[in-house]
CSV table of C-alpha atoms in Angstrom, one decimal:
chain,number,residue,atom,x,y,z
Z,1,UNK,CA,0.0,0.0,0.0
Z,2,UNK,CA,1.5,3.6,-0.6
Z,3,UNK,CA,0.5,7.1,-1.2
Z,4,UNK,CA,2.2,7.7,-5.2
Z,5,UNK,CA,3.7,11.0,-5.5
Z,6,UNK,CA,4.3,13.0,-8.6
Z,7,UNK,CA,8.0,12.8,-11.1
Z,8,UNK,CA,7.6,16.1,-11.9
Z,9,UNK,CA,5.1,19.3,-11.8
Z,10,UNK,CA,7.0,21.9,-14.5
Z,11,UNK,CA,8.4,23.6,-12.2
Z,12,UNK,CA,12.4,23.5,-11.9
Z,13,UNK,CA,13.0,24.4,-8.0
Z,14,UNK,CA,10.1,21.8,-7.2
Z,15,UNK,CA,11.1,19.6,-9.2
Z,16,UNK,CA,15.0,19.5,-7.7
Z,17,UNK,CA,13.1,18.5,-4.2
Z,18,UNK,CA,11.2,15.5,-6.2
Z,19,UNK,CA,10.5,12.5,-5.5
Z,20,UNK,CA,8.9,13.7,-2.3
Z,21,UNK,CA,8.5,11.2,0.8
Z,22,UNK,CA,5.1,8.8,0.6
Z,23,UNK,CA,3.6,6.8,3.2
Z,24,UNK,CA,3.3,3.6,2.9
Z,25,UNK,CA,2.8,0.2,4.7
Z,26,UNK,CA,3.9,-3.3,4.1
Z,27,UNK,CA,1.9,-6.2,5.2
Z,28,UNK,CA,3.3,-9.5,6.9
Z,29,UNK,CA,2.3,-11.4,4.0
Z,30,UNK,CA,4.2,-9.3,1.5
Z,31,UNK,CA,6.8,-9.0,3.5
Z,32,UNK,CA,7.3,-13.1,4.2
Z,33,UNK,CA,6.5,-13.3,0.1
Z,34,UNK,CA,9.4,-11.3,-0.5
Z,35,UNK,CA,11.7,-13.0,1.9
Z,36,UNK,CA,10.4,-16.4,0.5
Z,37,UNK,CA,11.6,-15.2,-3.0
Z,38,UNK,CA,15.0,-14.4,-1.9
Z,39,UNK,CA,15.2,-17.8,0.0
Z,40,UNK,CA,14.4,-19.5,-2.6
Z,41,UNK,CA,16.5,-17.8,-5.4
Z,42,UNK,CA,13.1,-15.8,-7.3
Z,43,UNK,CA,12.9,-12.1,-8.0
Z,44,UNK,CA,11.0,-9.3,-6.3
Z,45,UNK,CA,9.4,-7.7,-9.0
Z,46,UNK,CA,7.8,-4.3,-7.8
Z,47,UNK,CA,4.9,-2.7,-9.4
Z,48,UNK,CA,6.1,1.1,-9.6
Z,49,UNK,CA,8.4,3.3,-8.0
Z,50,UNK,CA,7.1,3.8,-4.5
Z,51,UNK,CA,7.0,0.3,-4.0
Z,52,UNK,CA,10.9,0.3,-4.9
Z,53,UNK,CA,11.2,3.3,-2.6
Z,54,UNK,CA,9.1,1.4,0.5
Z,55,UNK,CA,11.0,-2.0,-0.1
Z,56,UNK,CA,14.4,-0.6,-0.2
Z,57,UNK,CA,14.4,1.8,2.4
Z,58,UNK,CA,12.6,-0.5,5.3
Z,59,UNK,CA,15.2,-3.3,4.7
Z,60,UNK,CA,17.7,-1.9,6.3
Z,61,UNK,CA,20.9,-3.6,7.1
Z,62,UNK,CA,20.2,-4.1,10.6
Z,63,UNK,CA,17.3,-6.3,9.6
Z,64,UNK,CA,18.7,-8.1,6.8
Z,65,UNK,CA,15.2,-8.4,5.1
Z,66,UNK,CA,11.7,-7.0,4.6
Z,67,UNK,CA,9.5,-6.7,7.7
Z,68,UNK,CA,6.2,-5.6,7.6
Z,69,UNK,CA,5.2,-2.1,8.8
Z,70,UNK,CA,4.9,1.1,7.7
Z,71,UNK,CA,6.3,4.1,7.4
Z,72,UNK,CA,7.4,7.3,5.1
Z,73,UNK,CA,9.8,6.6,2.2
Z,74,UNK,CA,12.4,9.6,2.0
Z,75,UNK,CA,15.0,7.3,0.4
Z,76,UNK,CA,15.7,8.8,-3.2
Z,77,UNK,CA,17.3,6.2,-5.2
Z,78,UNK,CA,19.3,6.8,-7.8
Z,79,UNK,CA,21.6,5.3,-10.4
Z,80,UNK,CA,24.5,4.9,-8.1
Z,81,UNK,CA,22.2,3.4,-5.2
Z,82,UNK,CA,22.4,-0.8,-5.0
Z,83,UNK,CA,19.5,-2.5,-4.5
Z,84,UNK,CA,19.2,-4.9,-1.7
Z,85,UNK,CA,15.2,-6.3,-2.2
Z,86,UNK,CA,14.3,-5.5,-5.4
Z,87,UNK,CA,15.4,-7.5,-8.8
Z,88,UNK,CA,13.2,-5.5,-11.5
Z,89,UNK,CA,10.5,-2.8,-11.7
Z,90,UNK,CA,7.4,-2.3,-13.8
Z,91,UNK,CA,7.0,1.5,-14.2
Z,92,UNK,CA,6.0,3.7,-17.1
Z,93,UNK,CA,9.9,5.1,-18.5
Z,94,UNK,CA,9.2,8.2,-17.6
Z,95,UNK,CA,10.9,11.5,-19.5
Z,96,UNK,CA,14.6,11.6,-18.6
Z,97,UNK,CA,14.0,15.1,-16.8
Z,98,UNK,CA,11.7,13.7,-14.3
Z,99,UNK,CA,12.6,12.1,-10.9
Z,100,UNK,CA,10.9,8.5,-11.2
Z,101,UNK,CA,13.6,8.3,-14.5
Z,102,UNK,CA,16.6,9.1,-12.4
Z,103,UNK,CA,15.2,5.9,-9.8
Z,104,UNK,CA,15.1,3.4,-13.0
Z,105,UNK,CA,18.3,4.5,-13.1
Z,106,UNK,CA,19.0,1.9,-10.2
Z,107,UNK,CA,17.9,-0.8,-12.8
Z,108,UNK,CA,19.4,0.2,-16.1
Z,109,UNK,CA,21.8,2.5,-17.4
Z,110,UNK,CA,20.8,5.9,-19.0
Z,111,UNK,CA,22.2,4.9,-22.6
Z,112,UNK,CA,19.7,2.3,-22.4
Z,113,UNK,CA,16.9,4.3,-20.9
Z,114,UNK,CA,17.2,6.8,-23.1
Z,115,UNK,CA,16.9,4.4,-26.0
Z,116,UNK,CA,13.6,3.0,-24.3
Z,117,UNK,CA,12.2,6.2,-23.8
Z,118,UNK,CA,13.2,7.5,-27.4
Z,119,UNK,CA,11.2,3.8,-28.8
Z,120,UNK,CA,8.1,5.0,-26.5
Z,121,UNK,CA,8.0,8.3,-28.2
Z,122,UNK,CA,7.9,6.9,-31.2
Z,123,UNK,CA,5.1,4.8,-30.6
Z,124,UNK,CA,3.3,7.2,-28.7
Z,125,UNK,CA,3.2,5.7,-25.6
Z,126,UNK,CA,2.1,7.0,-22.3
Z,127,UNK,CA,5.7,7.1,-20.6
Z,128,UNK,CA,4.6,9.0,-17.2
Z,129,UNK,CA,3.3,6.4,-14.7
Z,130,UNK,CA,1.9,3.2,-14.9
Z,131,UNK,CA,0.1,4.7,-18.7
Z,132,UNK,CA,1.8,2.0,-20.4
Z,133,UNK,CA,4.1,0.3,-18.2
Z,134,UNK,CA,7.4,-1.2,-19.5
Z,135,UNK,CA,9.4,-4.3,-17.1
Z,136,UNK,CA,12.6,-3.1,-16.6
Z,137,UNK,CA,15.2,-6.3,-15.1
Z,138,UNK,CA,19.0,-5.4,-14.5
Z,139,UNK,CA,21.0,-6.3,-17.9
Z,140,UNK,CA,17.8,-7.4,-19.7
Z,141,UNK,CA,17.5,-3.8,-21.7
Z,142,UNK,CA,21.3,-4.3,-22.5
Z,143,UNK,CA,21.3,-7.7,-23.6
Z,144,UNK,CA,18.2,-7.1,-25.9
Z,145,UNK,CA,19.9,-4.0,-27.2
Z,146,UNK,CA,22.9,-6.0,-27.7
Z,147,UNK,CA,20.9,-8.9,-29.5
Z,148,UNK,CA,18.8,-6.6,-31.9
């Protein structure tokens, strides 16, 4: 569960404080899936970018995994930030000016973001959001833009 906040409103100087903390709660079952996953060897696949934000900032390293409970996520992630929980995101691509773009970042490399955004322009899709949502996996953008 989590309150979504916005990637960008126009405005530069707002925009600079962006993404702005959301609340958001984890509940014991999604918190034991997760950990099962990483038991067991599966990913954590998370459905937009406050969910990265929620995952990766209540599994701290004093706890070693996910625990449920809830909480504000203030953690801004960025392409130098190493993920701990999460394996792979599902998020619209976002324009490359815009915060939720810099946190894919995390996942993928801005050549190859860039491209992906470029290819949604082209075919008109909604990037902002979850308009038409892309599944963005560590190397997997790479190694298809290697293969094509």
């Amino acid at each position: 569960t989590h309150a979504a906040g916005p990637s960008a409103t126009g405005d530069a100087a707002l925009d600079a404080a962006l993404p702005l903390p959301e609340r958001y709660e984890i509940p014991d079952a999604t918190a034991r899936a997760v950990n099962a996953a990483h038991r067991r060897g599966g990913r954590v696949i998370a459905i937009g970018t406050t969910v990265v934000r929620a995952l990766e900032a209540y599994a701290t390293a004093a706890f070693g995994e996910v625990r449920a409970g809830q909480g504000i996520a203030s953690l801004v992630l960025t392409p130098s930030h190493e993920l701990r929980v999460v394996d792979g995101i599902v998020s619209g691509i976002h324009d490359p000016t815009e915060s939720h773009f810099r946190l894919l970042g995390a996942f993928a490399d801005a050549r190859t973001l860039g491209l992906a955004s470029e290819r949604a322009a082209r075919e008109e899709l909604n990037r902002h959001e979850l308009g038409d949502a892309t599944l963005v996996l560590p190397g997997a953008l790479a190694a298809a833009r290697r293969a094509a």
